[in-house]
């Protein structure tokens, strides 16, 4: 097959690309420069943070040369800023806590790579994601997205919104790996110099890790009231965007609660610039309404719902639930309570290891 390999300069995408080459495919490596100045050849000699910088670009190019494949750099910084960063900011401005990786995979990375690949005679796009995609199954399904064998690193959660048309032309060569140590060992065995390169965990467009500073610089910050569940003001914040549901530290409340127990952020209301705080038990919820559902299975859940497992955080545990979809909304009734789930996060539905669908949390209740 003719394969377009997304190369980030890290060990995962390097091993995934090497595996595609070894399998006999005709492979072209592509580095997506998604942030300002990352399309340049200037190398950053400082600490590496985030999932992309000029050092990553140089590393990806060197790995491609070592593997003997063509390599290209595509500058999509303007599109990334317009689509992903603007959405991230607008969500925070609305009092949500978004997951930019889910949105980026759906609307930029896979959208860009797949569109170009299909228009230029390629058969599939290969990435270093930890997930499994099964093609042309005996049960009649054209494609299914499944969890990776390495559960601790599984990334099916952030891939859940890309859709079946994209998955049909996707390859995840690391889906069968049993551990990150095994990936690093394979990279070392192949002589790939990135075998011990550190992982990236930060939001890629906030390389210094200061999310609050990033938000305040772009959205501003205006003091407002911190209130208890009855609406009584008990403090003042320096900008509601700096708070997220479930937060305990950094509330800036001078006086303790009457019962002496810690208080948590229960809600953020940008319209009134108000932050509501209260006891931990008020964070509990077992009902979720999700918007913008993406369903990967052939049949949608009927009105009475289907039994499935639900994951509400990128590396959270799976919770048994009943799921149904009505009028472009997903309704999830959890068998047990979860605490502190902010609007804007993804709720992903599983049946065994298979991803059935996902939606974005719009409302929660108990």
Short mmCIF file of C-alpha atoms in Angstrom, two decimals:
data_model
loop_
_atom_site.label_atom_id
_atom_site.label_comp_id
_atom_site.label_asym_id
_atom_site.label_seq_id
_atom_site.Cartn_x
_atom_site.Cartn_y
_atom_site.Cartn_z
CA UNK A 1 0.00 0.00 0.00
CA UNK A 2 0.94 3.62 -0.41
CA UNK A 3 1.09 5.11 3.10
CA UNK A 4 1.30 8.66 4.44
CA UNK A 5 2.98 8.49 7.85
CA UNK A 6 2.41 11.27 10.39
CA UNK A 7 5.79 11.84 12.05
CA UNK A 8 5.97 13.97 15.20
CA UNK A 9 9.65 13.37 15.95
CA UNK A 10 8.86 11.18 18.96
CA UNK A 11 9.54 7.52 19.58
CA UNK A 12 5.93 6.39 18.96
CA UNK A 13 5.50 7.82 15.47
CA UNK A 14 9.07 6.80 14.58
CA UNK A 15 8.45 3.14 15.44
CA UNK A 16 5.04 3.23 13.74
CA UNK A 17 6.65 4.58 10.56
CA UNK A 18 9.45 2.01 10.73
CA UNK A 19 6.89 -0.76 11.04
CA UNK A 20 5.02 0.52 7.99
CA UNK A 21 8.26 0.56 5.99
CA UNK A 22 9.21 -2.93 7.18
CA UNK A 23 5.78 -4.22 6.13
CA UNK A 24 6.69 -3.35 2.56
CA UNK A 25 4.52 -0.29 2.12
CA UNK A 26 5.57 2.73 0.07
CA UNK A 27 5.81 5.35 2.82
CA UNK A 28 6.09 9.14 2.80
CA UNK A 29 6.69 10.89 6.13
CA UNK A 30 4.93 14.16 6.97
CA UNK A 31 5.54 16.53 9.85
CA UNK A 32 2.59 18.83 10.51
CA UNK A 33 3.88 22.21 11.71
CA UNK A 34 0.86 23.35 13.68
CA UNK A 35 2.30 26.27 15.62
CA UNK A 36 4.00 29.53 14.74
CA UNK A 37 7.60 29.14 13.51
CA UNK A 38 7.50 25.33 13.64
CA UNK A 39 7.80 25.14 9.87
CA UNK A 40 11.23 26.75 10.17
CA UNK A 41 14.50 24.82 10.47
CA UNK A 42 15.60 26.65 13.62
CA UNK A 43 16.21 24.06 16.35
CA UNK A 44 15.21 24.72 19.95
CA UNK A 45 18.08 23.78 22.25
CA UNK A 46 16.06 24.36 25.40
CA UNK A 47 13.73 21.98 27.24
CA UNK A 48 11.27 20.11 25.04
CA UNK A 49 7.65 20.57 26.12
CA UNK A 50 4.41 20.03 24.31
CA UNK A 51 3.95 17.74 21.32
CA UNK A 52 5.71 19.88 18.74
CA UNK A 53 8.67 22.26 18.39
CA UNK A 54 11.52 22.81 15.93
CA UNK A 55 13.56 20.05 17.59
CA UNK A 56 10.74 17.61 16.92
CA UNK A 57 10.71 18.63 13.27
CA UNK A 58 14.46 18.04 12.98
CA UNK A 59 14.17 14.67 14.73
CA UNK A 60 11.36 13.56 12.40
CA UNK A 61 13.40 14.51 9.35
CA UNK A 62 16.43 12.60 10.64
CA UNK A 63 14.36 9.48 11.32
CA UNK A 64 12.83 9.65 7.83
CA UNK A 65 16.32 9.89 6.33
CA UNK A 66 17.43 6.90 8.39
CA UNK A 67 14.44 4.88 7.15
CA UNK A 68 15.11 5.95 3.57
CA UNK A 69 11.72 7.52 2.92
CA UNK A 70 10.60 10.85 1.48
CA UNK A 71 9.82 13.53 4.07
CA UNK A 72 7.78 16.72 3.93
CA UNK A 73 6.91 19.55 6.32
CA UNK A 74 3.44 21.02 6.00
CA UNK A 75 2.78 24.40 7.57
CA UNK A 76 -0.74 24.35 9.00
CA UNK A 77 -0.13 26.84 11.80
CA UNK A 78 -2.76 29.28 10.54
CA UNK A 79 -5.44 26.59 10.26
CA UNK A 80 -4.53 25.13 13.65
CA UNK A 81 -4.81 28.53 15.30
CA UNK A 82 -8.11 29.31 13.57
CA UNK A 83 -9.72 25.94 14.26
CA UNK A 84 -8.23 24.45 17.43
CA UNK A 85 -6.90 27.36 19.48
CA UNK A 86 -9.90 29.59 18.79
CA UNK A 87 -12.25 26.74 19.74
CA UNK A 88 -10.24 26.13 22.90
CA UNK A 89 -10.55 29.78 23.89
CA UNK A 90 -14.24 30.04 23.04
CA UNK A 91 -15.01 26.95 25.10
CA UNK A 92 -13.19 28.32 28.12
CA UNK A 93 -14.94 31.67 27.66
CA UNK A 94 -18.24 29.76 27.85
CA UNK A 95 -17.27 28.11 31.13
CA UNK A 96 -16.26 24.75 29.63
CA UNK A 97 -13.06 22.76 30.05
CA UNK A 98 -12.37 21.39 26.56
CA UNK A 99 -10.14 18.55 25.41
CA UNK A 100 -8.15 20.08 22.53
CA UNK A 101 -6.57 16.76 21.48
CA UNK A 102 -9.97 15.28 20.61
CA UNK A 103 -10.94 18.36 18.61
CA UNK A 104 -7.56 18.55 16.86
CA UNK A 105 -7.60 14.90 15.81
CA UNK A 106 -11.08 15.27 14.37
CA UNK A 107 -10.77 18.66 12.68
CA UNK A 108 -7.10 19.16 11.82
CA UNK A 109 -4.63 16.28 12.02
CA UNK A 110 -6.71 13.51 10.50
CA UNK A 111 -8.78 15.87 8.39
CA UNK A 112 -5.67 17.37 6.76
CA UNK A 113 -3.76 14.13 6.33
CA UNK A 114 -6.67 12.04 5.12
CA UNK A 115 -7.92 14.63 2.65
CA UNK A 116 -4.49 15.05 1.08
CA UNK A 117 -3.77 11.33 1.09
CA UNK A 118 -7.03 10.42 -0.65
CA UNK A 119 -6.62 13.20 -3.22
CA UNK A 120 -3.08 12.07 -4.08
CA UNK A 121 -3.44 8.34 -4.49
CA UNK A 122 -2.52 7.12 -1.02
CA UNK A 123 -4.29 4.17 0.56
CA UNK A 124 -4.01 5.05 4.24
CA UNK A 125 -2.53 7.29 6.92
CA UNK A 126 -0.37 5.73 9.64
CA UNK A 127 0.15 7.36 13.05
CA UNK A 128 1.79 6.47 16.34
CA UNK A 129 -1.45 6.44 18.32
CA UNK A 130 -2.04 3.63 20.79
CA UNK A 131 -5.29 2.21 19.42
CA UNK A 132 -6.42 -0.60 17.13
CA UNK A 133 -8.47 -0.27 13.99
CA UNK A 134 -9.92 -3.45 12.51
CA UNK A 135 -10.81 -3.57 8.80
CA UNK A 136 -13.27 -5.68 6.77
CA UNK A 137 -14.47 -7.87 9.62
CA UNK A 138 -16.34 -11.15 9.31
CA UNK A 139 -19.32 -9.58 11.13
CA UNK A 140 -19.92 -7.30 8.14
CA UNK A 141 -18.50 -4.10 9.64
CA UNK A 142 -16.16 -2.22 7.35
CA UNK A 143 -14.13 -0.87 10.24
CA UNK A 144 -14.06 -0.81 14.06
CA UNK A 145 -12.03 1.28 16.49
CA UNK A 146 -10.76 -0.63 19.53
CA UNK A 147 -8.66 0.05 22.59
CA UNK A 148 -4.93 -0.58 22.34
CA UNK A 149 -3.49 -3.70 23.95
CA UNK A 150 -1.49 -1.39 26.22
CA UNK A 151 -4.40 -0.13 28.30
CA UNK A 152 -2.42 2.45 30.30
CA UNK A 153 -1.46 4.30 27.12
CA UNK A 154 -4.68 3.68 25.18
CA UNK A 155 -5.64 6.68 23.02
CA UNK A 156 -8.92 5.46 21.57
CA UNK A 157 -10.60 8.12 23.76
CA UNK A 158 -9.00 10.99 21.81
CA UNK A 159 -9.65 9.27 18.47
CA UNK A 160 -13.33 8.62 19.11
CA UNK A 161 -14.63 11.60 17.12
CA UNK A 162 -12.76 11.11 13.83
CA UNK A 163 -15.52 9.03 12.22
CA UNK A 164 -15.63 5.77 10.27
CA UNK A 165 -14.68 7.30 6.91
CA UNK A 166 -11.35 8.38 8.39
CA UNK A 167 -10.83 5.11 10.26
CA UNK A 168 -11.31 3.13 7.05
CA UNK A 169 -8.07 4.65 5.78
CA UNK A 170 -6.12 4.67 9.05
CA UNK A 171 -3.37 2.43 10.41
CA UNK A 172 -2.18 2.34 14.03
CA UNK A 173 0.91 0.10 13.99
CA UNK A 174 1.41 0.38 17.77
CA UNK A 175 -2.02 -0.94 18.67
CA UNK A 176 -0.69 -4.39 19.52
CA UNK A 177 2.24 -3.20 21.66
CA UNK A 178 2.11 -4.34 25.29
CA UNK A 179 4.01 -1.45 26.90
CA UNK A 180 5.88 1.79 26.25
CA UNK A 181 9.06 0.01 27.34
CA UNK A 182 8.48 -2.45 24.49
CA UNK A 183 8.18 0.44 22.03
CA UNK A 184 11.41 2.00 23.30
CA UNK A 185 13.16 -1.36 23.15
CA UNK A 186 12.06 -1.84 19.55
CA UNK A 187 13.24 1.68 18.67
CA UNK A 188 16.65 0.93 20.20
CA UNK A 189 16.84 -2.40 18.36
CA UNK A 190 16.11 -0.59 15.12
CA UNK A 191 18.83 1.96 15.90
CA UNK A 192 16.41 4.89 16.14
CA UNK A 193 18.11 7.63 18.17
CA UNK A 194 14.79 8.80 19.67
CA UNK A 195 14.38 5.57 21.65
CA UNK A 196 14.78 7.37 24.99
CA UNK A 197 13.24 10.71 24.01
CA UNK A 198 10.84 11.91 26.76
CA UNK A 199 7.10 11.80 26.19
CA UNK A 200 5.11 15.01 25.78
CA UNK A 201 2.18 15.58 28.11
CA UNK A 202 1.43 19.30 27.90
CA UNK A 203 -1.09 21.04 25.69
CA UNK A 204 1.05 21.45 22.60
CA UNK A 205 0.22 25.11 21.99
CA UNK A 206 1.01 26.02 25.61
CA UNK A 207 4.65 24.87 25.71
CA UNK A 208 5.44 26.41 29.11
CA UNK A 209 2.51 24.56 30.70
CA UNK A 210 0.95 27.77 32.06
CA UNK A 211 -2.63 27.26 30.87
CA UNK A 212 -4.01 29.96 33.15
CA UNK A 213 -1.50 32.51 31.89
CA UNK A 214 -2.31 31.58 28.30
CA UNK A 215 -6.04 32.05 28.91
CA UNK A 216 -5.72 35.33 30.77
CA UNK A 217 -3.41 36.80 28.12
CA UNK A 218 -6.01 36.14 25.42
CA UNK A 219 -9.33 36.34 27.23
CA UNK A 220 -8.49 38.82 29.95
CA UNK A 221 -9.40 38.44 33.60
CA UNK A 222 -11.95 40.40 35.58
CA UNK A 223 -12.50 40.00 39.33
CA UNK A 224 -15.82 38.57 40.39
CA UNK A 225 -17.62 36.86 43.26
CA UNK A 226 -16.99 33.39 44.64
CA UNK A 227 -20.28 32.18 46.11
CA UNK A 228 -21.54 29.17 48.03
CA UNK A 229 -24.40 26.95 46.72
CA UNK A 230 -26.95 29.37 48.29
CA UNK A 231 -25.47 32.31 46.38
CA UNK A 232 -23.79 33.95 49.38
CA UNK A 233 -20.51 35.60 48.44
CA UNK A 234 -17.59 34.16 50.40
CA UNK A 235 -14.67 35.48 48.36
CA UNK A 236 -13.45 37.09 45.16
CA UNK A 237 -11.69 35.57 42.18
CA UNK A 238 -9.39 37.25 39.69
CA UNK A 239 -11.04 35.80 36.60
CA UNK A 240 -13.59 32.98 36.26
CA UNK A 241 -11.69 31.41 33.35
CA UNK A 242 -9.01 30.34 35.83
CA UNK A 243 -11.34 27.81 37.45
CA UNK A 244 -12.66 24.42 36.44
CA UNK A 245 -15.30 22.14 37.96
CA UNK A 246 -13.77 19.87 40.59
CA UNK A 247 -10.87 22.21 41.38
CA UNK A 248 -9.83 22.32 45.04
CA UNK A 249 -6.53 24.22 45.18
CA UNK A 250 -5.99 27.90 44.50
CA UNK A 251 -9.54 29.03 45.27
CA UNK A 252 -8.33 32.07 47.20
CA UNK A 253 -11.03 31.87 49.86
CA UNK A 254 -9.91 33.47 53.10
CA UNK A 255 -12.35 31.93 55.55
CA UNK A 256 -12.87 28.17 56.01
CA UNK A 257 -16.16 26.37 55.48
CA UNK A 258 -18.44 26.09 58.50
CA UNK A 259 -17.82 22.36 58.75
CA UNK A 260 -14.07 22.79 58.27
CA UNK A 261 -14.02 20.60 55.15
CA UNK A 262 -12.39 21.59 51.85
CA UNK A 263 -14.46 23.30 49.17
CA UNK A 264 -14.45 22.57 45.47
CA UNK A 265 -15.52 24.42 42.34
CA UNK A 266 -19.07 23.30 41.54
CA UNK A 267 -19.78 25.59 38.61
CA UNK A 268 -18.31 28.42 36.55
CA UNK A 269 -20.74 30.98 35.10
CA UNK A 270 -19.03 33.33 32.62
CA UNK A 271 -22.26 35.26 32.01
CA UNK A 272 -22.22 36.54 35.61
CA UNK A 273 -18.45 36.06 36.11
CA UNK A 274 -19.31 33.93 39.14
CA UNK A 275 -17.58 30.86 40.58
CA UNK A 276 -19.67 28.56 42.76
CA UNK A 277 -17.90 26.45 45.39
CA UNK A 278 -19.15 23.89 47.87
CA UNK A 279 -18.54 20.54 49.55
CA UNK A 280 -17.15 17.55 47.69
CA UNK A 281 -20.38 15.57 47.84
CA UNK A 282 -22.13 18.14 45.62
CA UNK A 283 -19.74 17.26 42.79
CA UNK A 284 -21.35 13.85 42.40
CA UNK A 285 -23.33 13.17 39.22
CA UNK A 286 -24.73 10.16 37.41
CA UNK A 287 -26.56 11.68 34.42
CA UNK A 288 -24.84 13.25 31.41
CA UNK A 289 -26.28 14.99 28.37
CA UNK A 290 -23.81 15.11 25.51
CA UNK A 291 -23.97 17.25 22.38
CA UNK A 292 -22.51 16.67 18.89
CA UNK A 293 -22.62 12.86 19.14
CA UNK A 294 -20.47 10.80 16.79
CA UNK A 295 -21.67 7.18 16.58
CA UNK A 296 -19.31 4.64 15.02
CA UNK A 297 -21.55 1.57 15.24
CA UNK A 298 -23.98 0.66 12.48
CA UNK A 299 -27.08 1.15 14.62
CA UNK A 300 -27.83 4.04 16.98
CA UNK A 301 -28.98 3.31 20.54
CA UNK A 302 -32.77 3.13 20.56
CA UNK A 303 -34.97 5.14 22.92
CA UNK A 304 -34.74 2.58 25.73
CA UNK A 305 -30.95 2.71 25.54
CA UNK A 306 -28.10 0.21 25.27
CA UNK A 307 -25.87 -1.11 28.02
CA UNK A 308 -22.24 -0.15 27.59
CA UNK A 309 -19.15 1.14 29.35
CA UNK A 310 -18.50 4.89 29.48
CA UNK A 311 -15.23 6.75 29.93
CA UNK A 312 -15.39 10.45 30.83
CA UNK A 313 -11.68 11.28 31.12
CA UNK A 314 -8.76 10.56 28.79
CA UNK A 315 -7.19 8.05 31.16
CA UNK A 316 -10.15 7.46 33.44
CA UNK A 317 -11.77 4.17 34.32
CA UNK A 318 -14.74 2.73 32.46
CA UNK A 319 -18.13 2.95 34.17
CA UNK A 320 -21.19 0.80 33.34
CA UNK A 321 -24.04 2.89 31.95
CA UNK A 322 -27.17 3.03 29.82
CA UNK A 323 -26.76 5.15 26.68
CA UNK A 324 -29.34 6.48 24.22
CA UNK A 325 -29.35 9.08 21.43
CA UNK A 326 -32.33 11.31 20.69
CA UNK A 327 -32.49 14.41 18.48
CA UNK A 328 -28.73 14.95 18.14
CA UNK A 329 -28.04 14.51 21.85
CA UNK A 330 -26.60 11.61 23.81
CA UNK A 331 -28.10 10.72 27.19
CA UNK A 332 -25.96 8.71 29.60
CA UNK A 333 -27.19 7.26 32.90
CA UNK A 334 -24.22 6.01 34.92
CA UNK A 335 -24.52 3.06 37.29
CA UNK A 336 -22.41 4.96 39.82
CA UNK A 337 -21.55 8.56 40.55
CA UNK A 338 -18.51 10.39 39.23
CA UNK A 339 -17.26 13.64 40.67
CA UNK A 340 -16.27 16.93 39.12
CA UNK A 341 -16.97 16.41 35.42
CA UNK A 342 -16.76 19.78 33.64
CA UNK A 343 -18.70 20.74 30.52
CA UNK A 344 -16.65 20.39 27.35
CA UNK A 345 -15.04 17.04 28.15
CA UNK A 346 -15.68 13.98 25.98
CA UNK A 347 -17.82 11.07 27.05
CA UNK A 348 -16.82 7.95 25.09
CA UNK A 349 -18.91 4.79 24.87
CA UNK A 350 -17.34 1.31 24.75
CA UNK A 351 -18.67 -2.20 24.19
CA UNK A 352 -15.83 -4.39 25.35
CA UNK A 353 -12.73 -2.94 23.72
CA UNK A 354 -14.68 -1.39 20.84
CA UNK A 355 -15.45 2.33 20.67
CA UNK A 356 -19.14 2.72 19.90
CA UNK A 357 -19.36 6.53 19.91
CA UNK A 358 -18.75 9.74 21.77
CA UNK A 359 -20.19 13.16 22.54
CA UNK A 360 -19.19 16.40 24.30
CA UNK A 361 -20.51 16.94 27.83
CA UNK A 362 -23.10 19.73 27.76
CA UNK A 363 -25.02 19.17 31.02
CA UNK A 364 -24.69 16.97 34.10
CA UNK A 365 -26.98 16.19 37.01
CA UNK A 366 -27.61 13.65 39.74
#
